[in-house]
Amino acid sequence: MFVFRDSCRIAFAVALACIALSAQAEDQYPTRPVTIVVPFAAGGPTDILGRVIAQAISPALGQQVIVEDVTGAGGTIGAAKAARAAPDGYTMVMGNLGTHAASLGIYKSLSYDPRRDFEPVILVASTPMVLVTRKTLPVRTLDDVIAWAKANTGKATMGSAGVGSISHLTLLLFNHLAGTDLIHVPYRGLSEATNDLLGGQIDTLFDQVVTATPHILNASENAIVVTIPQRAASIPNVPSATEAGLPQLQTVAWTALFMPKGTPKFMIERINAAVQKAMQDPAVAKRLADIGADIPAPEERSPQALGRLVNAEIDKWVPLIQAAGVVAQ
């Protein structure tokens, strides 16, 4: 009987110690730098947002937040790296519509499943796409672009951030709606595509407003339409696709943080809270607004809301991609 009581006391003490250690771990996390994997090239919209968020949440976490650009295959190489990382709270990925939805329809041998291999953390920002052309292209309106593309079938080109990227999906939608057949030129990120657009190596591009705004404002490229019903605040002189007569040309690029599956809930909540706090900082909000990124509404910023968004985007885009016969290895 005494042995039994002693065993109970020991078990109780061990349980209390475990609880205390767990609570201490929660209070101390993170104890070393945290890495955000950006699956696109440096200087692109996802990279810019990643660096804004990394800088903004570092003080709240009390640790350096490092951005690591891992490019290739429409962002899926970087996403796969994050999916394989240890679920210890020190690796996240800045994913988007391409890496966490469209990839399921495009890559037959995709090494991860966005629904099963990640823990949703928080929706960071959304931004429309904007159709831009090289400066020397003799077009100014959407009708001009469509007429030019049809007159130059087999020659007219459009860049993208890679197969399955948001810019590629918008190209597919545009070709379908406008009856054009622009030649797809994939890159390893929008920054590389933009460089070739500015250099005249490609004709057109669906860029994110985040990265296109500076080039549009300094008149180094032609802006045609934005892919939302209303105009974008950072480039108010550019009409919407609805105004231009193609209301079905609607694509919103969203960017969100994910952690590897199995990451403890308290770590997810800590990162979520740090980003939420950053979004309430007027300086951060202004910086995002200046580059054309919209902060999600409060009800859209929970891990559960992000999980629902991923499932809805998969249901929307994968059938369209499969119907178009777009396949990458």
GROMACS .gro file of C-alpha atoms in nm:
model
  329
    1MET     CA    1   0.000   0.000   0.000
    2PHE     CA    2   0.285   0.234   0.089
    3VAL     CA    3   0.459   0.137  -0.232
    4PHE     CA    4   0.143   0.225  -0.425
    5ARG     CA    5   0.117   0.563  -0.251
    6ASP     CA    6   0.484   0.635  -0.317
    7SER     CA    7   0.436   0.547  -0.685
    8CYS     CA    8   0.138   0.779  -0.707
    9ARG     CA    9   0.337   1.060  -0.547
   10ILE     CA   10   0.623   1.006  -0.791
   11ALA     CA   11   0.389   0.997  -1.091
   12PHE     CA   12   0.216   1.313  -0.970
   13ALA     CA   13   0.551   1.487  -0.922
   14VAL     CA   14   0.665   1.385  -1.269
   15ALA     CA   15   0.340   1.513  -1.418
   16LEU     CA   16   0.379   1.847  -1.241
   17ALA     CA   17   0.738   1.872  -1.361
   18CYS     CA   18   0.631   1.802  -1.720
   19ILE     CA   19   0.362   2.069  -1.699
   20ALA     CA   20   0.612   2.317  -1.557
   21LEU     CA   21   0.864   2.240  -1.831
   22SER     CA   22   0.596   2.272  -2.097
   23ALA     CA   23   0.483   2.606  -1.959
   24GLN     CA   24   0.844   2.722  -1.944
   25ALA     CA   25   0.899   2.616  -2.307
   26GLU     CA   26   0.591   2.809  -2.413
   27ASP     CA   27   0.707   3.120  -2.230
   28GLN     CA   28   1.058   3.103  -2.373
   29TYR     CA   29   0.977   3.024  -2.739
   30PRO     CA   30   1.154   3.120  -2.955
   31THR     CA   31   1.503   3.086  -2.810
   32ARG     CA   32   1.692   3.122  -3.139
   33PRO     CA   33   1.641   3.280  -3.483
   34VAL     CA   34   1.335   3.182  -3.686
   35THR     CA   35   1.351   3.129  -4.063
   36ILE     CA   36   1.087   3.226  -4.317
   37VAL     CA   37   1.138   3.033  -4.640
   38VAL     CA   38   1.034   3.247  -4.939
   39PRO     CA   39   0.989   3.014  -5.236
   40PHE     CA   40   1.052   3.283  -5.498
   41ALA     CA   41   1.339   3.504  -5.608
   42ALA     CA   42   1.469   3.794  -5.403
   43GLY     CA   43   1.305   4.122  -5.493
   44GLY     CA   44   0.974   3.964  -5.593
   45PRO     CA   45   0.641   4.038  -5.419
   46THR     CA   46   0.654   3.736  -5.188
   47ASP     CA   47   1.011   3.821  -5.089
   48ILE     CA   48   0.918   4.185  -5.022
   49LEU     CA   49   0.624   4.083  -4.802
   50GLY     CA   50   0.838   3.823  -4.627
   51ARG     CA   51   1.098   4.084  -4.536
   52VAL     CA   52   0.838   4.336  -4.419
   53ILE     CA   53   0.682   4.075  -4.190
   54ALA     CA   54   1.018   3.940  -4.071
   55GLN     CA   55   1.133   4.286  -3.967
   56ALA     CA   56   0.796   4.367  -3.805
   57ILE     CA   57   0.763   4.053  -3.589
   58SER     CA   58   1.124   4.022  -3.477
   59PRO     CA   59   1.086   4.263  -3.180
   60ALA     CA   60   0.774   4.084  -3.054
   61LEU     CA   61   0.947   3.747  -3.073
   62GLY     CA   62   1.272   3.871  -2.925
   63GLN     CA   63   1.467   3.689  -3.195
   64GLN     CA   64   1.600   3.759  -3.543
   65VAL     CA   65   1.370   3.643  -3.821
   66ILE     CA   66   1.568   3.536  -4.126
   67VAL     CA   67   1.431   3.530  -4.483
   68GLU     CA   68   1.570   3.249  -4.699
   69ASP     CA   69   1.488   3.256  -5.072
   70VAL     CA   70   1.456   2.902  -5.215
   71THR     CA   71   1.346   2.931  -5.578
   72GLY     CA   72   1.227   2.704  -5.856
   73ALA     CA   73   0.931   2.507  -5.993
   74GLY     CA   74   0.672   2.776  -5.933
   75GLY     CA   75   0.763   2.799  -5.566
   76THR     CA   76   0.716   2.430  -5.492
   77ILE     CA   77   1.085   2.362  -5.419
   78GLY     CA   78   1.083   2.610  -5.131
   79ALA     CA   79   0.744   2.491  -5.008
   80ALA     CA   80   0.865   2.129  -5.013
   81LYS     CA   81   1.174   2.226  -4.812
   82ALA     CA   82   0.955   2.382  -4.545
   83ALA     CA   83   0.721   2.082  -4.542
   84ARG     CA   84   1.018   1.854  -4.469
   85ALA     CA   85   1.159   2.077  -4.195
   86ALA     CA   86   1.141   1.974  -3.831
   87PRO     CA   87   0.810   2.085  -3.673
   88ASP     CA   88   0.993   2.273  -3.400
   89GLY     CA   89   0.862   2.624  -3.465
   90TYR     CA   90   1.179   2.755  -3.626
   91THR     CA   91   1.087   2.715  -3.993
   92MET     CA   92   0.791   2.865  -4.178
   93VAL     CA   93   0.712   2.925  -4.541
   94MET     CA   94   0.555   3.228  -4.707
   95GLY     CA   95   0.313   3.042  -4.932
   96ASN     CA   96   0.052   3.163  -5.177
   97LEU     CA   97  -0.217   3.057  -5.421
   98GLY     CA   98   0.040   2.888  -5.644
   99THR     CA   99   0.234   2.691  -5.385
  100HIS     CA  100  -0.062   2.598  -5.164
  101ALA     CA  101  -0.345   2.539  -5.410
  102ALA     CA  102  -0.267   2.539  -5.783
  103SER     CA  103   0.038   2.317  -5.740
  104LEU     CA  104  -0.189   2.020  -5.669
  105GLY     CA  105  -0.335   2.045  -6.019
  106ILE     CA  106  -0.012   2.116  -6.205
  107TYR     CA  107   0.257   1.890  -6.059
  108LYS     CA  108   0.190   1.517  -6.091
  109SER     CA  109   0.484   1.432  -5.866
  110LEU     CA  110   0.434   1.707  -5.608
  111SER     CA  111   0.619   1.598  -5.293
  112TYR     CA  112   0.379   1.763  -5.049
  113ASP     CA  113   0.007   1.817  -4.999
  114PRO     CA  114  -0.087   2.170  -4.887
  115ARG     CA  115  -0.384   2.033  -4.692
  116ARG     CA  116  -0.196   1.764  -4.499
  117ASP     CA  117   0.168   1.867  -4.471
  118PHE     CA  118   0.136   2.217  -4.322
  119GLU     CA  119  -0.014   2.395  -4.025
  120PRO     CA  120  -0.186   2.719  -4.134
  121VAL     CA  121  -0.061   3.017  -3.933
  122ILE     CA  122  -0.198   3.343  -4.072
  123LEU     CA  123  -0.307   3.516  -4.393
  124VAL     CA  124  -0.060   3.803  -4.430
  125ALA     CA  125  -0.177   4.009  -4.726
  126SER     CA  126  -0.359   4.009  -5.055
  127THR     CA  127  -0.295   4.205  -5.369
  128PRO     CA  128  -0.446   4.215  -5.718
  129MET     CA  129  -0.249   4.142  -6.030
  130VAL     CA  130  -0.186   4.410  -6.289
  131LEU     CA  131  -0.133   4.355  -6.661
  132VAL     CA  132   0.182   4.538  -6.770
  133THR     CA  133   0.368   4.551  -7.102
  134ARG     CA  134   0.713   4.649  -7.217
  135LYS     CA  135   0.741   5.023  -7.267
  136THR     CA  136   0.790   5.000  -7.643
  137LEU     CA  137   0.479   4.790  -7.706
  138PRO     CA  138   0.229   5.012  -7.895
  139VAL     CA  139  -0.072   4.938  -7.671
  140ARG     CA  140  -0.250   5.145  -7.408
  141THR     CA  141  -0.582   4.970  -7.338
  142LEU     CA  142  -0.702   4.616  -7.277
  143ASP     CA  143  -0.866   4.611  -7.620
  144ASP     CA  144  -0.531   4.715  -7.770
  145VAL     CA  145  -0.354   4.425  -7.595
  146ILE     CA  146  -0.611   4.169  -7.707
  147ALA     CA  147  -0.603   4.293  -8.068
  148TRP     CA  148  -0.222   4.297  -8.070
  149ALA     CA  149  -0.201   3.946  -7.918
  150LYS     CA  150  -0.439   3.804  -8.179
  151ALA     CA  151  -0.248   3.975  -8.458
  152ASN     CA  152   0.079   3.829  -8.327
  153THR     CA  153  -0.023   3.473  -8.244
  154GLY     CA  154   0.285   3.255  -8.219
  155LYS     CA  155   0.508   3.554  -8.140
  156ALA     CA  156   0.346   3.746  -7.854
  157THR     CA  157   0.495   3.648  -7.517
  158MET     CA  158   0.397   3.672  -7.153
  159GLY     CA  159   0.627   3.599  -6.859
  160SER     CA  160   0.539   3.449  -6.523
  161ALA     CA  161   0.696   3.357  -6.189
  162GLY     CA  162   0.693   2.993  -6.298
  163VAL     CA  163   0.453   2.714  -6.389
  164GLY     CA  164   0.167   2.715  -6.141
  165SER     CA  165   0.242   3.061  -6.005
  166ILE     CA  166  -0.031   3.323  -5.965
  167SER     CA  167   0.097   3.510  -6.269
  168HIS     CA  168   0.078   3.189  -6.473
  169LEU     CA  169  -0.278   3.117  -6.354
  170THR     CA  170  -0.383   3.469  -6.449
  171LEU     CA  171  -0.229   3.417  -6.795
  172LEU     CA  172  -0.436   3.099  -6.837
  173LEU     CA  173  -0.750   3.285  -6.734
  174PHE     CA  174  -0.670   3.576  -6.968
  175ASN     CA  175  -0.607   3.351  -7.269
  176HIS     CA  176  -0.936   3.170  -7.198
  177LEU     CA  177  -1.145   3.486  -7.159
  178ALA     CA  178  -0.986   3.694  -7.436
  179GLY     CA  179  -0.945   3.415  -7.692
  180THR     CA  180  -0.572   3.482  -7.718
  181ASP     CA  181  -0.276   3.244  -7.722
  182LEU     CA  182   0.011   3.433  -7.562
  183ILE     CA  183   0.329   3.223  -7.538
  184HIS     CA  184   0.412   3.143  -7.176
  185VAL     CA  185   0.769   3.223  -7.065
  186PRO     CA  186   0.823   3.093  -6.708
  187TYR     CA  187   1.089   3.235  -6.476
  188ARG     CA  188   1.208   3.153  -6.124
  189GLY     CA  189   1.019   3.449  -5.979
  190LEU     CA  190   0.845   3.772  -6.076
  191SER     CA  191   1.158   3.981  -6.022
  192GLU     CA  192   1.337   3.790  -6.300
  193ALA     CA  193   1.035   3.821  -6.529
  194THR     CA  194   1.014   4.194  -6.457
  195ASN     CA  195   1.381   4.243  -6.542
  196ASP     CA  196   1.325   4.086  -6.884
  197LEU     CA  197   1.008   4.290  -6.937
  198LEU     CA  198   1.198   4.610  -6.860
  199GLY     CA  199   1.475   4.494  -7.093
  200GLY     CA  200   1.231   4.418  -7.374
  201GLN     CA  201   1.295   4.040  -7.383
  202ILE     CA  202   0.927   3.961  -7.318
  203ASP     CA  203   0.618   4.155  -7.418
  204THR     CA  204   0.371   4.129  -7.131
  205LEU     CA  205   0.336   4.016  -6.771
  206PHE     CA  206   0.073   3.982  -6.500
  207ASP     CA  207   0.268   4.125  -6.209
  208GLN     CA  208   0.151   4.175  -5.853
  209VAL     CA  209   0.065   4.534  -5.767
  210VAL     CA  210   0.320   4.507  -5.483
  211THR     CA  211   0.615   4.490  -5.721
  212ALA     CA  212   0.470   4.661  -6.027
  213THR     CA  213   0.375   4.990  -5.859
  214PRO     CA  214   0.725   5.151  -5.859
  215HIS     CA  215   0.781   5.066  -6.227
  216ILE     CA  216   0.436   5.196  -6.321
  217LEU     CA  217   0.482   5.521  -6.129
  218ASN     CA  218   0.820   5.589  -6.293
  219ALA     CA  219   0.673   5.506  -6.636
  220SER     CA  220   0.919   5.227  -6.716
  221GLU     CA  221   0.639   4.993  -6.823
  222ASN     CA  222   0.282   5.030  -6.950
  223ALA     CA  223   0.003   4.943  -6.703
  224ILE     CA  224  -0.319   4.818  -6.865
  225VAL     CA  225  -0.566   4.685  -6.602
  226VAL     CA  226  -0.582   4.552  -6.246
  227THR     CA  227  -0.761   4.222  -6.181
  228ILE     CA  228  -1.021   4.339  -5.929
  229PRO     CA  229  -1.359   4.513  -5.976
  230GLN     CA  230  -1.224   4.847  -5.851
  231ARG     CA  231  -0.899   5.036  -5.900
  232ALA     CA  232  -0.596   4.972  -5.678
  233ALA     CA  233  -0.517   5.255  -5.434
  234SER     CA  234  -0.143   5.257  -5.509
  235ILE     CA  235  -0.198   5.299  -5.887
  236PRO     CA  236  -0.531   5.486  -5.910
  237ASN     CA  237  -0.484   5.583  -6.275
  238VAL     CA  238  -0.493   5.219  -6.390
  239PRO     CA  239  -0.845   5.096  -6.473
  240SER     CA  240  -0.990   4.772  -6.342
  241ALA     CA  241  -1.063   4.477  -6.569
  242THR     CA  242  -1.433   4.541  -6.503
  243GLU     CA  243  -1.403   4.898  -6.629
  244ALA     CA  244  -1.209   4.776  -6.932
  245GLY     CA  245  -1.483   4.533  -7.033
  246LEU     CA  246  -1.347   4.199  -6.905
  247PRO     CA  247  -1.514   4.164  -6.562
  248GLN     CA  248  -1.435   3.793  -6.533
  249LEU     CA  249  -1.063   3.867  -6.524
  250GLN     CA  250  -1.048   3.852  -6.143
  251THR     CA  251  -0.740   3.719  -5.961
  252VAL     CA  252  -0.626   3.815  -5.614
  253ALA     CA  253  -0.282   3.705  -5.502
  254TRP     CA  254  -0.278   3.611  -5.135
  255THR     CA  255   0.026   3.545  -4.922
  256ALA     CA  256   0.026   3.350  -4.597
  257LEU     CA  257   0.252   3.186  -4.340
  258PHE     CA  258   0.253   2.809  -4.287
  259MET     CA  259   0.454   2.581  -4.057
  260PRO     CA  260   0.536   2.210  -4.100
  261LYS     CA  261   0.265   1.965  -3.993
  262GLY     CA  262   0.292   1.877  -3.626
  263THR     CA  263   0.427   2.212  -3.509
  264PRO     CA  264   0.294   2.265  -3.154
  265LYS     CA  265  -0.018   2.478  -3.130
  266PHE     CA  266   0.137   2.729  -2.889
  267MET     CA  267   0.410   2.806  -3.143
  268ILE     CA  268   0.154   2.867  -3.416
  269GLU     CA  269  -0.041   3.093  -3.183
  270ARG     CA  270   0.273   3.285  -3.087
  271ILE     CA  271   0.362   3.360  -3.449
  272ASN     CA  272   0.000   3.445  -3.530
  273ALA     CA  273  -0.011   3.690  -3.238
  274ALA     CA  274   0.317   3.853  -3.343
  275VAL     CA  275   0.189   3.911  -3.697
  276GLN     CA  276  -0.146   4.038  -3.568
  277LYS     CA  277   0.039   4.288  -3.349
  278ALA     CA  278   0.252   4.402  -3.642
  279MET     CA  279  -0.059   4.462  -3.853
  280GLN     CA  280  -0.186   4.703  -3.588
  281ASP     CA  281   0.131   4.912  -3.618
  282PRO     CA  282   0.046   5.219  -3.833
  283ALA     CA  283   0.397   5.220  -3.980
  284VAL     CA  284   0.366   4.857  -4.096
  285ALA     CA  285   0.014   4.915  -4.227
  286LYS     CA  286   0.133   5.218  -4.425
  287ARG     CA  287   0.428   5.029  -4.568
  288LEU     CA  288   0.199   4.752  -4.689
  289ALA     CA  289  -0.050   5.002  -4.830
  290ASP     CA  290   0.226   5.193  -5.012
  291ILE     CA  291   0.325   4.879  -5.202
  292GLY     CA  292  -0.037   4.786  -5.283
  293ALA     CA  293  -0.080   4.503  -5.031
  294ASP     CA  294  -0.411   4.480  -4.848
  295ILE     CA  295  -0.422   4.366  -4.484
  296PRO     CA  296  -0.686   4.094  -4.436
  297ALA     CA  297  -0.988   4.161  -4.217
  298PRO     CA  298  -0.954   4.036  -3.855
  299GLU     CA  299  -1.188   3.740  -3.916
  300GLU     CA  300  -0.962   3.624  -4.201
  301ARG     CA  301  -0.644   3.613  -3.989
  302SER     CA  302  -0.694   3.299  -3.781
  303PRO     CA  303  -0.524   2.967  -3.862
  304GLN     CA  304  -0.869   2.813  -3.913
  305ALA     CA  305  -0.969   3.081  -4.166
  306LEU     CA  306  -0.647   3.024  -4.360
  307GLY     CA  307  -0.714   2.650  -4.368
  308ARG     CA  308  -1.059   2.715  -4.514
  309LEU     CA  309  -0.910   2.952  -4.774
  310VAL     CA  310  -0.660   2.687  -4.890
  311ASN     CA  311  -0.935   2.427  -4.932
  312ALA     CA  312  -1.159   2.673  -5.121
  313GLU     CA  313  -0.877   2.776  -5.357
  314ILE     CA  314  -0.791   2.412  -5.429
  315ASP     CA  315  -1.155   2.341  -5.510
  316LYS     CA  316  -1.166   2.647  -5.742
  317TRP     CA  317  -0.840   2.623  -5.933
  318VAL     CA  318  -0.744   2.255  -5.959
  319PRO     CA  319  -1.041   2.159  -6.185
  320LEU     CA  320  -0.971   2.460  -6.411
  321ILE     CA  321  -0.604   2.368  -6.438
  322GLN     CA  322  -0.681   2.007  -6.516
  323ALA     CA  323  -0.937   2.110  -6.779
  324ALA     CA  324  -0.673   2.331  -6.942
  325GLY     CA  325  -0.430   2.039  -6.952
  326VAL     CA  326  -0.152   2.228  -6.775
  327VAL     CA  327   0.100   1.975  -6.642
  328ALA     CA  328   0.453   2.017  -6.509
  329GLN     CA  329   0.692   1.750  -6.394
   0.00000   0.00000   0.00000
